[in-house]
Short mmCIF file of C-alpha atoms in Angstrom, two decimals:
data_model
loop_
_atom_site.label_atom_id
_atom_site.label_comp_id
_atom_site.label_asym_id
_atom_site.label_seq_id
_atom_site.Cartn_x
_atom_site.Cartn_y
_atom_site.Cartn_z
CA UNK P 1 0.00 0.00 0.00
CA UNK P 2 3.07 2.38 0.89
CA UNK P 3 4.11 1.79 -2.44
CA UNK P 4 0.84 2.62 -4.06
CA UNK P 5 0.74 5.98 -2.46
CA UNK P 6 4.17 6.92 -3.45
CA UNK P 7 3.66 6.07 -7.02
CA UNK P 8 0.37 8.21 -6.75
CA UNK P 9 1.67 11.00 -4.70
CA UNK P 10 4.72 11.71 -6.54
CA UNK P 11 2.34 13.56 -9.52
CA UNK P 12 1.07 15.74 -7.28
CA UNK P 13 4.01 17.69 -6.20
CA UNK P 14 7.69 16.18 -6.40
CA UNK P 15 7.05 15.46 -10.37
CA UNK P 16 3.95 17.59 -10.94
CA UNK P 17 4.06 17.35 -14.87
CA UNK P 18 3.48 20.94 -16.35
CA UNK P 19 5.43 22.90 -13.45
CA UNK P 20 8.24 20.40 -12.20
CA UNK P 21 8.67 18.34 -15.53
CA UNK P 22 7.91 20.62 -17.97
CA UNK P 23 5.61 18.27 -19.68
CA UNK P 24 2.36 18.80 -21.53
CA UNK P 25 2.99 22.44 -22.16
CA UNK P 26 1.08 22.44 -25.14
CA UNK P 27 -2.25 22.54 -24.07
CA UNK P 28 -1.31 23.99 -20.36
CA UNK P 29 -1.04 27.12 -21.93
CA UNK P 30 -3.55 26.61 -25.16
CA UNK P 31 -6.81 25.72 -23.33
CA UNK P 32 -6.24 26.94 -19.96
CA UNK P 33 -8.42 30.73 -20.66
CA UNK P 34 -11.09 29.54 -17.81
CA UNK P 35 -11.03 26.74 -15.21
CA UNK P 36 -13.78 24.96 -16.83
CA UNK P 37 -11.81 24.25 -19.64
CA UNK P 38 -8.51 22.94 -17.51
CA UNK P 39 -10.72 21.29 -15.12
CA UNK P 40 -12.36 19.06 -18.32
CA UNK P 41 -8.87 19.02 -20.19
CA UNK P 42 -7.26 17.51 -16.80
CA UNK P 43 -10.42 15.05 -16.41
CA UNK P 44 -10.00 13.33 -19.97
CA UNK P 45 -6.05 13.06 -19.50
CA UNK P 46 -6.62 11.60 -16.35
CA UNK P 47 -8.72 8.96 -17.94
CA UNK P 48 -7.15 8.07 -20.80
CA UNK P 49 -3.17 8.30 -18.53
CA UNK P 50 -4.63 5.99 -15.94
CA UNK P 51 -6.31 3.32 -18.06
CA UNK P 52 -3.22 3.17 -20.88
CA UNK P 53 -0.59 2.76 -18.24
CA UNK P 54 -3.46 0.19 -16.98
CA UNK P 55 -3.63 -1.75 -20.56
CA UNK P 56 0.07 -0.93 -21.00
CA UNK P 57 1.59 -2.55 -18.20
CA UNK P 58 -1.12 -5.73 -18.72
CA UNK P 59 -0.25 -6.20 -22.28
CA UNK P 60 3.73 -5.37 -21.66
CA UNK P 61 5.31 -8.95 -22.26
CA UNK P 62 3.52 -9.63 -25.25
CA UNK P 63 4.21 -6.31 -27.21
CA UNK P 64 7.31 -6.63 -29.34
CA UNK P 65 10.28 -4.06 -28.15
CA UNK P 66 10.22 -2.87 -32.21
CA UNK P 67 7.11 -0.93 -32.13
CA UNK P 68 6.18 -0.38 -28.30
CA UNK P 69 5.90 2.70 -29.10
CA UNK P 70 3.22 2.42 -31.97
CA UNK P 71 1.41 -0.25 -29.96
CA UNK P 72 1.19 2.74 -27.12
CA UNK P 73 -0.29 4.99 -29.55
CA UNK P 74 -3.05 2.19 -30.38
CA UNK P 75 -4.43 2.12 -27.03
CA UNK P 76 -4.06 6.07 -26.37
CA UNK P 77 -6.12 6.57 -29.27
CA UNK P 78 -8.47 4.10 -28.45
CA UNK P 79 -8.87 5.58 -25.00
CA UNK P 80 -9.15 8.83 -26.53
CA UNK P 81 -12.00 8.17 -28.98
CA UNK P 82 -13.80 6.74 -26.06
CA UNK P 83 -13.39 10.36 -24.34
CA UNK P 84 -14.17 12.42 -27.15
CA UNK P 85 -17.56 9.88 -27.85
CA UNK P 86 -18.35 10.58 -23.89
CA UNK P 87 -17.62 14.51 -24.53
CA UNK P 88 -20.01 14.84 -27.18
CA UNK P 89 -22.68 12.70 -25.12
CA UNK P 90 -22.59 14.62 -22.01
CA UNK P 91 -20.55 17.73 -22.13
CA UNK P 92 -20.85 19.12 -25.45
CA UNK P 93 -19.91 22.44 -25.14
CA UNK P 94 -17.27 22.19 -23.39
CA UNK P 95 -16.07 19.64 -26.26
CA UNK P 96 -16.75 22.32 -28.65
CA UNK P 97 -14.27 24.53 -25.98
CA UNK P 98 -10.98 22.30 -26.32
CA UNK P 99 -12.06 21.61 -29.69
CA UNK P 100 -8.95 20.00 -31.45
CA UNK P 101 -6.52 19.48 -28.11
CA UNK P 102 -8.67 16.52 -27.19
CA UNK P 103 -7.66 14.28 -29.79
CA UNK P 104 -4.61 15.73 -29.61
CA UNK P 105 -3.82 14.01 -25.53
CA UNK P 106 -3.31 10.63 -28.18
CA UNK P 107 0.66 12.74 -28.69
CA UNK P 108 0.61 14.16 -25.35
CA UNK P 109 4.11 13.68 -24.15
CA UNK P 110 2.96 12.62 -20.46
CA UNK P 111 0.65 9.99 -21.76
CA UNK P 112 3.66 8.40 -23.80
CA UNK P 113 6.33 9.26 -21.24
CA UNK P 114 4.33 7.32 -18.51
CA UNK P 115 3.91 4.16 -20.81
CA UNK P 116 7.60 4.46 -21.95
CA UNK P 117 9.39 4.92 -18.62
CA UNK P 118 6.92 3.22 -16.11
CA UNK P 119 3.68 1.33 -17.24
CA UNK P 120 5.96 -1.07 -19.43
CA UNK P 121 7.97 -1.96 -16.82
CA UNK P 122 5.82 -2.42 -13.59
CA UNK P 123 2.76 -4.30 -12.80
CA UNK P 124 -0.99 -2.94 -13.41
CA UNK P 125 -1.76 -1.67 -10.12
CA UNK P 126 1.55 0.17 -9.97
CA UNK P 127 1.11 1.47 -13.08
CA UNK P 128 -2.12 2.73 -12.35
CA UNK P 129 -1.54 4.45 -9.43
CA UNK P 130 1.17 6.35 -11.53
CA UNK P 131 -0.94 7.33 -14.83
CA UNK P 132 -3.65 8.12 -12.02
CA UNK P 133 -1.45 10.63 -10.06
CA UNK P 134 0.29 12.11 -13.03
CA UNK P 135 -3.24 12.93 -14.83
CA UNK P 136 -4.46 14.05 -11.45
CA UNK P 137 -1.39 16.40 -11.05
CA UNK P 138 -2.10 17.74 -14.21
CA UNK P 139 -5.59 18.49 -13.81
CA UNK P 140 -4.78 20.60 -10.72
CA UNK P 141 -2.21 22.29 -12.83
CA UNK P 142 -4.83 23.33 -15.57
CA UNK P 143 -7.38 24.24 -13.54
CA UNK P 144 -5.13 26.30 -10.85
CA UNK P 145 -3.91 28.12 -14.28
CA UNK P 146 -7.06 28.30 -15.79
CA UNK P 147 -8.62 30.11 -12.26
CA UNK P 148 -5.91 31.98 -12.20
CA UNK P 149 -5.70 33.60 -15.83
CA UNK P 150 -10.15 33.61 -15.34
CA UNK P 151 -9.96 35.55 -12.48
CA UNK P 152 -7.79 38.35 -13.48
CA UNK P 153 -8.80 38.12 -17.31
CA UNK P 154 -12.37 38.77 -16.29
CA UNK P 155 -12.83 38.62 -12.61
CA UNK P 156 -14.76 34.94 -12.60
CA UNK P 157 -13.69 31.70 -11.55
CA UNK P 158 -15.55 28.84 -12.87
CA UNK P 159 -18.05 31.36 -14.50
CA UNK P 160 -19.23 33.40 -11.53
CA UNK P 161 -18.27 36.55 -11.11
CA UNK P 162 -16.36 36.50 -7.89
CA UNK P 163 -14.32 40.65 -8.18
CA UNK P 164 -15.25 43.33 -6.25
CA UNK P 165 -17.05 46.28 -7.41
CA UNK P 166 -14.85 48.47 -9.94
CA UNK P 167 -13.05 45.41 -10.54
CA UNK P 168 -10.67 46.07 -13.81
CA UNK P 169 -9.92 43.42 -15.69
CA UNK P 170 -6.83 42.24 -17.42
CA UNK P 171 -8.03 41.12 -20.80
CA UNK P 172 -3.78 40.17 -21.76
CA UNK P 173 -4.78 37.14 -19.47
CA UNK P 174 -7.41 35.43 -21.19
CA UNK P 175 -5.39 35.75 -24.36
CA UNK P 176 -2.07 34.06 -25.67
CA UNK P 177 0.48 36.29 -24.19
CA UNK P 178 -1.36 36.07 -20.46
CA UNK P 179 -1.24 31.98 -20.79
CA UNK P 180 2.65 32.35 -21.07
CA UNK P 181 3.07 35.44 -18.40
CA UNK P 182 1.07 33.06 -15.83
CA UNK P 183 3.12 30.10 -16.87
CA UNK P 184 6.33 31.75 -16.32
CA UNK P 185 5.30 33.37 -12.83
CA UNK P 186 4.07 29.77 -11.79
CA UNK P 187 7.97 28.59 -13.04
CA UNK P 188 9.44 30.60 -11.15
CA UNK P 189 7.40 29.98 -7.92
CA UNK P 190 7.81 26.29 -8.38
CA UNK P 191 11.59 27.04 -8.19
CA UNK P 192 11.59 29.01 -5.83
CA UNK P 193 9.63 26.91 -3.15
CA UNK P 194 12.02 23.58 -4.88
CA UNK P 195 15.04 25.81 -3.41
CA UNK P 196 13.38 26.21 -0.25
CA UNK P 197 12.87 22.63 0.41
CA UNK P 198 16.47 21.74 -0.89
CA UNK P 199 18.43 24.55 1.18
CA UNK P 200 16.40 22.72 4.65
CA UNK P 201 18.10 19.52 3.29
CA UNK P 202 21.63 21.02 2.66
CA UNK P 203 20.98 20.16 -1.21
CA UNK P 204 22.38 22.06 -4.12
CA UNK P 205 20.04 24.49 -5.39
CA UNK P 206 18.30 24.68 -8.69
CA UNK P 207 18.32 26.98 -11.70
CA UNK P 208 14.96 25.41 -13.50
CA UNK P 209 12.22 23.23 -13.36
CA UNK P 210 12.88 20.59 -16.42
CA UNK P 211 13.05 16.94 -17.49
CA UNK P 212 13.39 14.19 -14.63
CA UNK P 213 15.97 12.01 -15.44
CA UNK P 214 15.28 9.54 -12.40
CA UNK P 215 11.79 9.03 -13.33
CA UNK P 216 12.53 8.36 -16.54
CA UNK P 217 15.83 6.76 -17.20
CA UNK P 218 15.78 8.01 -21.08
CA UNK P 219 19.10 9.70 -20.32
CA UNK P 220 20.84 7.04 -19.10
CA UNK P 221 19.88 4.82 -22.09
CA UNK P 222 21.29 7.65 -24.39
CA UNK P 223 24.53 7.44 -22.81
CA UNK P 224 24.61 3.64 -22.75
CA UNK P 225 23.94 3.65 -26.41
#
């Protein structure tokens, strides 16, 4: 069970995918105008991340080494059809919303960095746990974002109107430039509470949030190559 949690936890803070990875940037910054829209992004990445790694890590000894990673694609995209059928059922508009970044989680780099670097090695409730965490991570990320750029963009979270009387508001945020000025500011946060934690530890400090190489191992297996 202690294991369970750790593989769960860890995408919720210590490898939180958009601000500690740097991972999914694309549609972090392309769909995140109001929290609806990162709330039901995050949702439909959190299905499709948990139940790949799921089929992943199940069907792992019997797909060939050659084209793992076209045999990952397969089931994203199956997972992701299933989403967009369930989007157009029940939430339509907001559907309409992410318009072409839903079939788009099928490249998502988090959905094939999870099935490369942790669902094809480990068993299904491991892997699970992982794609689970990750995609829940993420969600919080999009929808913290999303609130964020919503509420000084037009003074709204979630569509109500939440500002205080004479309330100005910053219409830069709901657009393009705002999604990358809120990104950056979140960055540098994330670094700067990182270098909090690792000066209590007597660790070396760091410059940047990026790639983790533990987690994923793809460095190592460049050098070895």
């Amino acid at each position: 069970m202690s294991r369970l949690w750790k593989e769960f936890s860890k995408g919720l803070w210590t490898e939180l995918p958009p601000f500690r990875l740097v991972l999914g940037l694309c549609p972090t910054l392309a769909v995140t105008k109001t929290a609806d829209n990162g709330l039901g992004m995050g949702l439909a990445v959190v299905f499709v991340l948990a139940l790949s790694n799921l089929m992943i890590s199940l069907l792992r000894k019997i797909i060939p080494a050659k084209v793992r990673i076209a045999c990952f694609i397969v089931v994203a995209a199956s997972l992701v059809v299933a989403v967009e059928l369930l989007m157009q059922a029940y939430a339509y508009p907001l559907y309409q919303q992410l318009g072409i970044f839903v079939p788009l989680i099928v490249v998502n780099c988090i959905i094939l960095g999870r099935a490369e670097a942790f669902a094809s090695k480990n068993g299904p409730l491991l892997s699970m746990a992982d794609g689970a965490g990750m995609g829940l991570g993420f969600t919080m990320s999009l929808t913290f974002l999303g609130g964020l750029r919503e509420l000084l963009g037009s003074g709204a979270i979630f569509g109500v109107h939440v500002a205080w009387e004479g309330f100005q508001p910053l219409g830069l945020m709901v657009e393009a430039p705002g999604a990358f000025i809120s990104l950056g500011v979140l960055l540098a946060l994330m670094v700067f509470v990182q270098n909090l934690q690792r000066k209590r530890r007597g660790l070396a400090l760091v410059e940047a949030p990026g790639h983790d190489c533990k987690s994923c191992g793809c460095c190592g297996k460049a050098d070895n190559a």
